[in-house]
Short mmCIF file of C-alpha atoms in Angstrom, two decimals:
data_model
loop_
_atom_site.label_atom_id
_atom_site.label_comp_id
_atom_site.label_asym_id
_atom_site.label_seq_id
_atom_site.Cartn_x
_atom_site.Cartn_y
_atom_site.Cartn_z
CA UNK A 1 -17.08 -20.02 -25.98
CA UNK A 2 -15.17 -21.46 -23.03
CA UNK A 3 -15.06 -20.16 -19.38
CA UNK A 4 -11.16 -19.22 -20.04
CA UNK A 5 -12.45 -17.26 -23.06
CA UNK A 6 -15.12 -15.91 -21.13
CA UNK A 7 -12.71 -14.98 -18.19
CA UNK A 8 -9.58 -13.56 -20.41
CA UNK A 9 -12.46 -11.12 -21.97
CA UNK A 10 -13.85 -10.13 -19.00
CA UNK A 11 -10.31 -9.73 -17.31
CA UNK A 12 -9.60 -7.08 -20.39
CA UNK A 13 -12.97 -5.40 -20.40
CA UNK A 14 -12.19 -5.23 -16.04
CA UNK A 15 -8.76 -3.79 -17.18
CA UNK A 16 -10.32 -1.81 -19.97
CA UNK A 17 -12.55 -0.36 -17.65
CA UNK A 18 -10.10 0.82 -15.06
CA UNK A 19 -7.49 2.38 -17.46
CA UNK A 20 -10.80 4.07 -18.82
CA UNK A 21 -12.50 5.28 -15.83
CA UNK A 22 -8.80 6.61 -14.69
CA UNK A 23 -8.12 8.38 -18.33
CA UNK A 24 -11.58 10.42 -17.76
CA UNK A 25 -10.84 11.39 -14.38
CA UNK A 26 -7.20 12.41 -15.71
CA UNK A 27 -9.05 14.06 -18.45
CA UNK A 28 -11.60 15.93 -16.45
CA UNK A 29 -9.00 17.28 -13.66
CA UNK A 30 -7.02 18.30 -17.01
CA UNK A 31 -9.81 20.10 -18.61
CA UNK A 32 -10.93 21.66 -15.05
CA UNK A 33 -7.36 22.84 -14.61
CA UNK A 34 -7.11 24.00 -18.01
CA UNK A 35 -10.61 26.05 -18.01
CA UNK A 36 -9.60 27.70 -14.44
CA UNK A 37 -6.15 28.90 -15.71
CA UNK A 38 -8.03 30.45 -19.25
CA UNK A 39 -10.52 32.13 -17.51
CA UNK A 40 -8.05 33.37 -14.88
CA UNK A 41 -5.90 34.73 -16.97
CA UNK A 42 -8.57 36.15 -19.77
CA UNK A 43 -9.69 38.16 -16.97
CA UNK A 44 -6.70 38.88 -15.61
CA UNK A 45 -5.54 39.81 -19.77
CA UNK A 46 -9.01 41.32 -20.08
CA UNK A 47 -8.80 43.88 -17.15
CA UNK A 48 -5.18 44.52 -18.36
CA UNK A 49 -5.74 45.59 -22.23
CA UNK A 50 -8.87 46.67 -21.46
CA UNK A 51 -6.94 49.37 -19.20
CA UNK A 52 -4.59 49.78 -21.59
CA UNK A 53 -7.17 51.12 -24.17
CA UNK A 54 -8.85 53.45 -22.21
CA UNK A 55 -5.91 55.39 -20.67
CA UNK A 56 -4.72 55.75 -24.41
CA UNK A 57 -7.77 57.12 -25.06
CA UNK A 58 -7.80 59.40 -21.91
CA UNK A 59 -4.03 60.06 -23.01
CA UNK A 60 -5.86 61.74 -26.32
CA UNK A 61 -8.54 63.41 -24.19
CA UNK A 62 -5.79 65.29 -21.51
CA UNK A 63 -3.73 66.47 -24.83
CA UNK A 64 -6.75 68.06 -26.01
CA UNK A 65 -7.35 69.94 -22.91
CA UNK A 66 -3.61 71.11 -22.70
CA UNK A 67 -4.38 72.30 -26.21
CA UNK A 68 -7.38 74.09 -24.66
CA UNK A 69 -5.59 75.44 -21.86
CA UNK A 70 -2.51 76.99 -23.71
CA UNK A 71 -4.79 78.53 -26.24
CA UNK A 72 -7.28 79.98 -23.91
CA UNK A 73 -6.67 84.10 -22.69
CA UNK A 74 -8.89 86.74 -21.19
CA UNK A 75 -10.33 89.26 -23.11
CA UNK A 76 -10.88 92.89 -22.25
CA UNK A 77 -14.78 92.09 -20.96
CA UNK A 78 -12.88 89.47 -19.22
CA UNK A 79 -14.29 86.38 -20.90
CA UNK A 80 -12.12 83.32 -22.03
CA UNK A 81 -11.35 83.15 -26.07
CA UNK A 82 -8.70 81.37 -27.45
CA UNK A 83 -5.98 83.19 -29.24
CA UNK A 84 -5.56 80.24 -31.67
CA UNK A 85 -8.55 77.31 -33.36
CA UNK A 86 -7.76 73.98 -31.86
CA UNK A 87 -6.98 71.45 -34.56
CA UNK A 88 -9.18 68.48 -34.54
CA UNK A 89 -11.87 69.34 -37.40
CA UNK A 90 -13.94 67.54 -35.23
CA UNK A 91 -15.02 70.55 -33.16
CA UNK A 92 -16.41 72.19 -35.73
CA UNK A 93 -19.04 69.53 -36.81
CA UNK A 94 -22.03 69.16 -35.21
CA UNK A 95 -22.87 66.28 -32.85
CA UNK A 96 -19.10 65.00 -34.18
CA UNK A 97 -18.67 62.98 -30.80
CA UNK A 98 -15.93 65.52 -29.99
CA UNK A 99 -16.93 68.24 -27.48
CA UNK A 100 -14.88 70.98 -25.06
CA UNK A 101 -16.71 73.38 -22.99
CA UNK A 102 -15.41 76.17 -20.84
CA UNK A 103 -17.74 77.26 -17.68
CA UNK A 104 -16.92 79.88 -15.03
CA UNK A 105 -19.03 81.46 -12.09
CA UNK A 106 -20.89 84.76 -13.35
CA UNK A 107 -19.26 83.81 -16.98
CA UNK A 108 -21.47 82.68 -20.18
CA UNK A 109 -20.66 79.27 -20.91
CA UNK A 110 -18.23 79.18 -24.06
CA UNK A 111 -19.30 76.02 -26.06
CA UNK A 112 -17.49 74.03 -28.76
CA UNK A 113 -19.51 74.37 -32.27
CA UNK A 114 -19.80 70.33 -32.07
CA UNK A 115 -22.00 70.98 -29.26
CA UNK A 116 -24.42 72.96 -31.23
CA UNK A 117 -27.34 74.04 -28.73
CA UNK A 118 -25.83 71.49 -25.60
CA UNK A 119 -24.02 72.03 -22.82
CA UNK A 120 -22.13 69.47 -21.02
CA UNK A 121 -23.09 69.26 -17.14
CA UNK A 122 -19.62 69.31 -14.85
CA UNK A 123 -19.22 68.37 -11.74
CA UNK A 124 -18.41 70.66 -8.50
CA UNK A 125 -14.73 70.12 -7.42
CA UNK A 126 -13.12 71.86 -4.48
CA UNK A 127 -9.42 70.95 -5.85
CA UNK A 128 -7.47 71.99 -8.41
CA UNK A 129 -6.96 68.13 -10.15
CA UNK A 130 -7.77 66.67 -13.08
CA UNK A 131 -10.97 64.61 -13.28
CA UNK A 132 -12.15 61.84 -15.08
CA UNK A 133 -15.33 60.63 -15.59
CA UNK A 134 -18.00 58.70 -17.89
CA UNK A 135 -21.46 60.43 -18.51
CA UNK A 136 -25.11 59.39 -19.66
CA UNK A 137 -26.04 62.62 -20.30
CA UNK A 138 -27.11 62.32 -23.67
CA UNK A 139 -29.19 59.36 -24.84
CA UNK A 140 -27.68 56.50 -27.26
CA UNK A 141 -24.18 58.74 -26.86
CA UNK A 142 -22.39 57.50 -23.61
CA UNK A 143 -19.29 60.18 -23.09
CA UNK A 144 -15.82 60.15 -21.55
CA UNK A 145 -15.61 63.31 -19.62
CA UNK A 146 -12.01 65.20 -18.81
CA UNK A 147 -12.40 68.33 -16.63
CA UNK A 148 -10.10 70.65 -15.16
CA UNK A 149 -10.16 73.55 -12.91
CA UNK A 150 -8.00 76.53 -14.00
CA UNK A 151 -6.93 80.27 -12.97
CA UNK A 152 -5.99 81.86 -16.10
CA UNK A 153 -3.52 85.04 -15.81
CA UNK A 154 -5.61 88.42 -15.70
CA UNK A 155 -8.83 86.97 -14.13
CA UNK A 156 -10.00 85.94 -10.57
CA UNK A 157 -12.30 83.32 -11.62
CA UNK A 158 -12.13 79.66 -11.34
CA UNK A 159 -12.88 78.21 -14.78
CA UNK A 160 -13.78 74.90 -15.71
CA UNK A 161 -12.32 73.34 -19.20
CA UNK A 162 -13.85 70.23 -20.13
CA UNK A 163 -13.24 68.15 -23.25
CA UNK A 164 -15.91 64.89 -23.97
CA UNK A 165 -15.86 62.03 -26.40
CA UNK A 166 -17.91 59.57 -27.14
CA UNK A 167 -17.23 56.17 -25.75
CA UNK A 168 -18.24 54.48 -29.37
CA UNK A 169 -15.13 54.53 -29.94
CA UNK A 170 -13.42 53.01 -27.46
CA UNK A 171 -15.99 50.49 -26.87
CA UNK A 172 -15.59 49.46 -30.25
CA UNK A 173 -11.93 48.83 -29.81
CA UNK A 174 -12.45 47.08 -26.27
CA UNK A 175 -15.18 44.92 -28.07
CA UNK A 176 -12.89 44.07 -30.77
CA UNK A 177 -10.07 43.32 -28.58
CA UNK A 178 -12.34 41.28 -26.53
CA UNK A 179 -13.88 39.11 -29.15
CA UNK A 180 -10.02 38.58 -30.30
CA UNK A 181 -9.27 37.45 -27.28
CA UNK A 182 -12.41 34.83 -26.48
CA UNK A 183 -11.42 33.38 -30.18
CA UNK A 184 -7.86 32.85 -28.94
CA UNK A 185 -8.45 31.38 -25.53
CA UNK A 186 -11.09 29.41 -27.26
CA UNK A 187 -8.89 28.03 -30.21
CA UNK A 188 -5.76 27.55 -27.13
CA UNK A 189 -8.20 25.85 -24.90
CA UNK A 190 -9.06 23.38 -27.37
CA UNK A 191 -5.52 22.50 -28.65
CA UNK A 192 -4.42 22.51 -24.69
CA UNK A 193 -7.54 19.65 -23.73
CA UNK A 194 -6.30 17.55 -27.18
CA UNK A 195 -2.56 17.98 -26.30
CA UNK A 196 -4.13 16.82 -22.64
CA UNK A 197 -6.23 14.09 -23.85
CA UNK A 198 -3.37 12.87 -25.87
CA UNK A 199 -0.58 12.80 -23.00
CA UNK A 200 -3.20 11.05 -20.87
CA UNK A 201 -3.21 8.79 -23.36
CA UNK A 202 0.55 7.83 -23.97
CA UNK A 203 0.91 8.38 -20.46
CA UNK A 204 -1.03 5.60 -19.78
CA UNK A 205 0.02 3.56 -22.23
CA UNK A 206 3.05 1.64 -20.38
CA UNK A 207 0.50 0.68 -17.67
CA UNK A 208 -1.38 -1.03 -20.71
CA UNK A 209 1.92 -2.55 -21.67
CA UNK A 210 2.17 -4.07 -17.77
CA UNK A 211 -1.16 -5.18 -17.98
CA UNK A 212 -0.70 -6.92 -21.36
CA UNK A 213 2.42 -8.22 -19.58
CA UNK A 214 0.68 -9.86 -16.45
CA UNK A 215 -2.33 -11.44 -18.61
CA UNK A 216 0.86 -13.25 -20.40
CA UNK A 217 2.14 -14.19 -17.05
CA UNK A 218 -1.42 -15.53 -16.37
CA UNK A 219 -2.14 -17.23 -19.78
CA UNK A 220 1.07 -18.69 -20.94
CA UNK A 221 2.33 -19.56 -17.43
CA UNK A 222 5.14 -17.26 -17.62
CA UNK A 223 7.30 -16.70 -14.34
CA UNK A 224 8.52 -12.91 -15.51
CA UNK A 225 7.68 -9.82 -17.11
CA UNK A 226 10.43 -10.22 -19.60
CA UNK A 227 9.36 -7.55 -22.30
CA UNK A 228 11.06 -4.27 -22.82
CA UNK A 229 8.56 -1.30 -21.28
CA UNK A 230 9.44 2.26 -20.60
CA UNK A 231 11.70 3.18 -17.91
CA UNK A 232 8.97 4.97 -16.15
CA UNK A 233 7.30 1.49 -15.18
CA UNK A 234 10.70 -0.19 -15.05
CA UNK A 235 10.39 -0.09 -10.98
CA UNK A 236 7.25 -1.31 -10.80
CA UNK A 237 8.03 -4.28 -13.39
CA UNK A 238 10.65 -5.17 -11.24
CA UNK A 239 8.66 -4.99 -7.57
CA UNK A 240 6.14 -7.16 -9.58
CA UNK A 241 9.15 -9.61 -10.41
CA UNK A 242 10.61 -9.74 -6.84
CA UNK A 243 6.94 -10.37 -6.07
CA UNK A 244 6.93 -13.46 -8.42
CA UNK A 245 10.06 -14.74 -7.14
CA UNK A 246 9.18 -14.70 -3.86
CA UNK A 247 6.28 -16.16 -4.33
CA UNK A 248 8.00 -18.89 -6.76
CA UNK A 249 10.00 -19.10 -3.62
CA UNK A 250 7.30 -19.76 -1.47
CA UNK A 251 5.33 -22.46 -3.45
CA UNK A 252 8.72 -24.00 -3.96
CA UNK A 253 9.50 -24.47 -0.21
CA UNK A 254 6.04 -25.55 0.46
CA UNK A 255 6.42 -28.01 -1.71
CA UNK A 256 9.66 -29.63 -0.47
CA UNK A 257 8.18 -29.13 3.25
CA UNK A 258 5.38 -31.61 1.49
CA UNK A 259 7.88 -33.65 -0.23
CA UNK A 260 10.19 -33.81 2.72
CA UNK A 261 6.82 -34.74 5.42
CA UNK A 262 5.56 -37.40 3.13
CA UNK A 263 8.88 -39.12 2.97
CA UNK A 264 9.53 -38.44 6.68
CA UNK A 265 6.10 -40.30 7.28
CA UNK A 266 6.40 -43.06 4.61
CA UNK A 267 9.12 -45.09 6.63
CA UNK A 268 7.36 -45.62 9.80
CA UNK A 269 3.96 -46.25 8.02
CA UNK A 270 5.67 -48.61 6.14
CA UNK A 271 6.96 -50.39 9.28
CA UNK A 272 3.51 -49.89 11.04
CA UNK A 273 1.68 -51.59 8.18
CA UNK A 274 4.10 -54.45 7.78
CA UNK A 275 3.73 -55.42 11.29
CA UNK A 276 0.37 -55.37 11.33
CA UNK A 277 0.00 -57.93 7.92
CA UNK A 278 2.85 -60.13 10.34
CA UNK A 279 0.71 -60.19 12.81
CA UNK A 280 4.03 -59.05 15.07
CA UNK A 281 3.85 -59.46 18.68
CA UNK A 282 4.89 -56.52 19.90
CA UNK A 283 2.88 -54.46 18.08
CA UNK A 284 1.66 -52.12 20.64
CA UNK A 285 5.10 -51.04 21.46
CA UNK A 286 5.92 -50.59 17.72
CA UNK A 287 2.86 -48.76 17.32
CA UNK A 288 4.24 -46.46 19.98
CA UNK A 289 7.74 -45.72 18.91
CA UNK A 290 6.58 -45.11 15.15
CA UNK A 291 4.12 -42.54 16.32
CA UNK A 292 6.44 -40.97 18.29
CA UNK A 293 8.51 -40.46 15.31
CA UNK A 294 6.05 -39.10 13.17
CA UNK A 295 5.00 -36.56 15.64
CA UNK A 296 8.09 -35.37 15.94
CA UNK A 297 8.40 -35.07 12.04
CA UNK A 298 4.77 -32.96 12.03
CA UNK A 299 5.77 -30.94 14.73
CA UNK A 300 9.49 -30.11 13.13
CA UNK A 301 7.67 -29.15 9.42
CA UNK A 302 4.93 -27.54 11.45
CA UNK A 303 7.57 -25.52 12.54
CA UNK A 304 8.73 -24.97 9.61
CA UNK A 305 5.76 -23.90 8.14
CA UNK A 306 4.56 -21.31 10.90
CA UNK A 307 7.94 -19.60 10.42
CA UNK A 308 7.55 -19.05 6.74
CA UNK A 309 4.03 -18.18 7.03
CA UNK A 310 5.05 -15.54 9.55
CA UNK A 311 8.38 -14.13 7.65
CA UNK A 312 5.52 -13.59 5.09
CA UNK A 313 4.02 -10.73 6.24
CA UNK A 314 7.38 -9.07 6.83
CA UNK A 315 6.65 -6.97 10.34
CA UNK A 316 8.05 -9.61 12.91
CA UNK A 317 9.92 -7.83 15.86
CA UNK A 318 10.73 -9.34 19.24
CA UNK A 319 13.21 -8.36 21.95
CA UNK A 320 16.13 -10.93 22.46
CA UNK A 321 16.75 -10.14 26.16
CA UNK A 322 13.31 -10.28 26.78
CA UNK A 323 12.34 -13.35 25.38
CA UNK A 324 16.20 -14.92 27.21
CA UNK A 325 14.85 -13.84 30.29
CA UNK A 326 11.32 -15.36 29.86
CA UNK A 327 12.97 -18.17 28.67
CA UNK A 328 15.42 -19.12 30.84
CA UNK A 329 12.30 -18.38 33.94
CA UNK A 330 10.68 -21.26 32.04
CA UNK A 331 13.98 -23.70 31.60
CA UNK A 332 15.35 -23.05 35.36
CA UNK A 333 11.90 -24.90 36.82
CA UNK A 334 13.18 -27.77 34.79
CA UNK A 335 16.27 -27.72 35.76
CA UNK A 336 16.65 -26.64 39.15
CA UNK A 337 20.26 -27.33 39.72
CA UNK A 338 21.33 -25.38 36.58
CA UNK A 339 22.99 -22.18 37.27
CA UNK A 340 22.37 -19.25 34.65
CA UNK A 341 23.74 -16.22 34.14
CA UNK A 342 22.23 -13.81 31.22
CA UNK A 343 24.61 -10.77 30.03
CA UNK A 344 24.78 -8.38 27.29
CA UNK A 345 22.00 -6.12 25.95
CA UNK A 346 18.74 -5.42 28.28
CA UNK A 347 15.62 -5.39 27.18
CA UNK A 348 14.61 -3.41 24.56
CA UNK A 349 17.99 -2.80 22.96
CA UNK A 350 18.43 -6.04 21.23
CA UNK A 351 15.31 -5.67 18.69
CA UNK A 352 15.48 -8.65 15.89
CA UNK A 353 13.00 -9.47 12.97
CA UNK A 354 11.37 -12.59 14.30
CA UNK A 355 8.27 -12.88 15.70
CA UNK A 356 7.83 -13.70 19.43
CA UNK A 357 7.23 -17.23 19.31
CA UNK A 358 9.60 -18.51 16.56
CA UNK A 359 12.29 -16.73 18.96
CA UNK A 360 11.62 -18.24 21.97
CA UNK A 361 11.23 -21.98 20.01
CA UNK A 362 14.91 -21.18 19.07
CA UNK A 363 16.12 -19.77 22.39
CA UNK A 364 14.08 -22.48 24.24
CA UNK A 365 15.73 -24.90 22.51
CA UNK A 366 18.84 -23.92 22.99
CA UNK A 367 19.18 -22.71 26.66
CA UNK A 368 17.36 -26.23 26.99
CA UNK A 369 19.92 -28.71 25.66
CA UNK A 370 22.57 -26.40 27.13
CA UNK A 371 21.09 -27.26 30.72
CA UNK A 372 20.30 -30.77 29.60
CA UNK A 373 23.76 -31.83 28.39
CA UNK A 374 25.77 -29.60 30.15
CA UNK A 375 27.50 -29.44 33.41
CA UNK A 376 25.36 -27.33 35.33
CA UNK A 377 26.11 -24.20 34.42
CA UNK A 378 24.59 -21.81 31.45
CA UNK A 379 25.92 -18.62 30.06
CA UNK A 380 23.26 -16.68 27.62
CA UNK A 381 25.53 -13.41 26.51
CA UNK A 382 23.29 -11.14 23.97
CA UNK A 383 24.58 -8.56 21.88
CA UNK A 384 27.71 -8.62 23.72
CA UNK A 385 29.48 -6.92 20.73
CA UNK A 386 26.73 -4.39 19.05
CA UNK A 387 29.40 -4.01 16.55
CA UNK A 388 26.92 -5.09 13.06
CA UNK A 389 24.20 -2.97 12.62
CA UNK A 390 21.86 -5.69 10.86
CA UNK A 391 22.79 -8.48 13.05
CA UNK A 392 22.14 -9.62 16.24
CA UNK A 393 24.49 -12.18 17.85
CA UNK A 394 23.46 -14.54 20.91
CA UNK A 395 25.93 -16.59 22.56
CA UNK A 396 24.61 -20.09 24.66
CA UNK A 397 27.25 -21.74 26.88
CA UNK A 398 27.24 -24.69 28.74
CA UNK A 399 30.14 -26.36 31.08
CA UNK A 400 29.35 -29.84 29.74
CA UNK A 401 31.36 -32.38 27.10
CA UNK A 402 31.05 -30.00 24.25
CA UNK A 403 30.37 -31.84 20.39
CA UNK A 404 33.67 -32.70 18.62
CA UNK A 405 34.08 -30.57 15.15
CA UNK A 406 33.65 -33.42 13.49
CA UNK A 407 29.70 -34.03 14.49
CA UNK A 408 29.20 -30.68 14.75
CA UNK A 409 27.33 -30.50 11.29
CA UNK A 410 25.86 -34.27 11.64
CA UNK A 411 24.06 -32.85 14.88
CA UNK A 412 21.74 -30.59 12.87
CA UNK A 413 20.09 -33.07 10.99
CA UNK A 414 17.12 -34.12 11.89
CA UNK A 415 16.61 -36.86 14.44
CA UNK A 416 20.75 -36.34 15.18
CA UNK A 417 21.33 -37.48 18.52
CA UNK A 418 24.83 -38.30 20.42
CA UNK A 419 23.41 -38.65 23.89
CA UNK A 420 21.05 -41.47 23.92
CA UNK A 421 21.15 -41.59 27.13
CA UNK A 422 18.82 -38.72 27.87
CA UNK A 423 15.97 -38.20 26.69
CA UNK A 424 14.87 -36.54 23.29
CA UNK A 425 13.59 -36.10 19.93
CA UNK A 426 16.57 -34.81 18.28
CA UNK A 427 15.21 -32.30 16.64
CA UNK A 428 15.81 -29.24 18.84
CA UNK A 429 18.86 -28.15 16.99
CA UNK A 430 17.23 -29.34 13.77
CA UNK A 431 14.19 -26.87 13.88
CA UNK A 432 16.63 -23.85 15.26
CA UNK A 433 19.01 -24.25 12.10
CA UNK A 434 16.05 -24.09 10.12
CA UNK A 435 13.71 -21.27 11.74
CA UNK A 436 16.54 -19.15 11.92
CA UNK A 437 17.62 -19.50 7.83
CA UNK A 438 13.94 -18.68 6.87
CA UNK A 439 14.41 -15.35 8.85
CA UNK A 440 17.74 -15.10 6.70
CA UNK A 441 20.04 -15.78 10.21
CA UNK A 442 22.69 -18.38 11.01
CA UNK A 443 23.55 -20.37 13.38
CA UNK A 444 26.85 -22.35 14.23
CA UNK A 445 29.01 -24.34 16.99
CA UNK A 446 32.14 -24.08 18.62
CA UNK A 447 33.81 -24.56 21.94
CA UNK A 448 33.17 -22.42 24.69
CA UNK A 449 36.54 -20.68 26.07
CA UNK A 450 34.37 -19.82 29.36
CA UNK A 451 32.96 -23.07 30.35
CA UNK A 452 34.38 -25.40 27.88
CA UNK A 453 31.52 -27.09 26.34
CA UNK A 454 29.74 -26.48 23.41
CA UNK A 455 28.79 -22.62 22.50
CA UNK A 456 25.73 -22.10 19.98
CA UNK A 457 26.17 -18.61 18.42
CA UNK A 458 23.29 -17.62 16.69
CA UNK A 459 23.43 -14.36 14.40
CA UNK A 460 19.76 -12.70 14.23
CA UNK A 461 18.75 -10.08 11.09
CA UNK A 462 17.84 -6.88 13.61
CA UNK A 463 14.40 -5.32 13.29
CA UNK A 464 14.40 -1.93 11.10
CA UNK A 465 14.22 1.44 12.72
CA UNK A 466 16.66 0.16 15.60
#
């Protein structure tokens, strides 16, 4: 197997891996969620029906004991009868389940036949309410106890009518109801975790599709994610192709900054090496003039290059009066007889996406041949205007000759000179041009109306968030 083989497998099993490990924890937060909500809400359903049951039950208990009551009268040795049987068959059988009781102070007790040779024990009350109660009283037969205190017309004394049932009942139904219920949650729990399981999975599936996409890119040397994929990842797919661009971009500029140094350097090499096989006598001074020019060619791509690298990481800011006013600090010990005068925005109110040094490079530059070829006298005006909110503009004046509007586009190229009388590399305006397009600025010439000569406007993308 080759190491390409071996890498594309372990890339997948990597990738397999990840989507996997991310599925289970998707899963498990699913299941978590999905077991907390069931058992919340059985509980919740639990206490609920469970309620339910038993006040219908005490619902049958307190009609019983309204039978009781309405039936009940005092007789002429003033104990309690009832003018009328109650109903429920129940009464009449012996340890039925069904039991009523009347007790009163100084009175026999007055027992259902159901109770046979039991009484039921009450409990002391000093209000006249209805209570409710469960009892242990009697062993294997839990009871559900309803008691009342009543007057009855014709007698003083405070009686006590109590009606019990046994809870078999309605802990059978509550049982029931109950083992209903856990077979229900159970049976929704499981189709909720497969319904989960299986959402994870499609869910998941588009980011398959992107990685399936991006091995493509990888293996076939692809420049795009080019197959159709949900519109959920459609963003992403096209961050990741912006991403590819730029970085197509990138290796595409680096390689004509190569291109473009090697052919820069192959001319004077050239000359250097064919005066050394003639054996030419003024070699030294050759030597001297075609080093010159290829340092200025390294240091104009090394430019270049630091710029790009720097627009890279996409968080330049810099101040534009700032770095004017450290600049032109630096150019007025050069040029002492140069007057200059710096208007327009202060600092910290002209923000622009460059980084520090690339912006004084281009405002060095500038405010330098302005003092260098002009008259004496250089006007730096930023921001005069703040009329465009994502640009910048800097105005450099100078009171010399000016560049006729013919050479005003010849003067940007590289080595471009029309004063040879001063000294220079001729690449000032050369490396501003191009530092400024890689931070996606401009720059141009005209004629000064001020002063006259030649006015370098340069338009600067502004920093975000100002």
């Amino acid at each position: 197997m080759t190491i390409a083989r071996r890498q594309s497998r372990a890339d997948r099993h990597n990738g397999a891996v990840h989507t996997g490990s991310l599925s289970r924890r998707m899963m498990l937060i699913a299941i978590a969620w999905i077991v907390f909500l069931l058992v919340i809400g059985g509980v919740l359903l639990d206490r609920t029906l469970s309620g339910l049951i038993t006040r219908n039950f005490d619902e049958q208990l307190e009609y019983m004991l309204t039978a009781m009551v309405a039936s009940a009268e005092i007789g002429p040795d003033g104990e309690v009868f009832f003018s009328r049987p109650l109903g429920d068959q129940r009464f009449l059988e012996p340890n039925s389940g069904l039991y009523w009781q009347i007790t009163g102070e100084g009175h026999e007790v007055f027992p259902s036949r159901s109770l046979w040779d039991r009484t039921l024990k009450t409990q002391a009350s000093d209000h006249m309410e209805l209570m409710v109660y469960d009892s242990d009283q009697y062993m294997g037969e839990p009871l559900r106890v309803m008691q009342r205190p009543i007057i009855l017309p014709g007698s003083e004394t405070q009686w006590s009518f109590v009606v019990a049932a046994s809870r078999e009942e309605l802990n059978a139904q509550i049982a029931r109801f109950r083992s209903i219920l856990a077979y229900s949650f159970l049976v929704l729990g499981g189709g909720l975790i497969m319904m989960a399981g299986l959402q994870t999975w499609l869910g998941l599936s588009p980011l398959r599709g992107v990685r399936r996409a991006i091995q493509r890119i990888r293996v076939t040397g692809e420049n795009r994610v080019t197959e159709p994929l949900p519109l959920e990842v459609q963003p992403m797919v096209e961050e990741l192709n912006a991403l590819l661009a730029h970085s197509e971009k990138q290796a595409e500029e680096a390689r004509a900054h190569a291109g473009n140094l090697a052919h820069a350097l192959k001319t004077p090499l050239t000359v250097l090496n064919n005066a050394a096989a003639a054996h030419a006598p003024d070699l030294d001074t050759l030597v001297q003039r075609e080093a010159a020019t290829m340092r200025r060619q390294v240091d104009h791509h090394l430019a270049r290059a630091r710029a790009v690298g720097r627009r890279a990481t996409g968080l330049a800011r810099a101040d534009v009066g700032e770095a004017a006013e450290a600049v032109e600090r630096a150019v007025a010990r050069l040029y002492p007889h140069v007057r200059f005068d710096i208007a327009g925005a202060k600092e910290g109110e002209s923000m622009v996406a460059l980084e520090r040094q690339d912006l004084d490079e281009i405002l060095g530059n500038c405010i330098e041949n302005a003092a260098k070829y002009g008259g004496g006298s250089v006007f730096v005006t930023v921001d005069a205007v703040p009329t465009d909110p994502d640009i910048c503009s800097v105005w450099v004046e100078d009171d010399g000759t000016g560049i006729p509007e013919l050479d005003r586009q010849r003067i940007f190229d590289r080595g471009a000179r029309l004063d040879t009388n001063k000294p220079g590399t001729g690449l000032g305006l050369a490396i501003v041009r191009d530092v400024v397009e890689i931070y996606g600025g401009t720059v141009a010439l005209g004629e000064s109306e001020d002063l006259g000569g030649l006015l370098v406007e340069l338009r600067l993308p502004r920093a975000g968030g100002v």
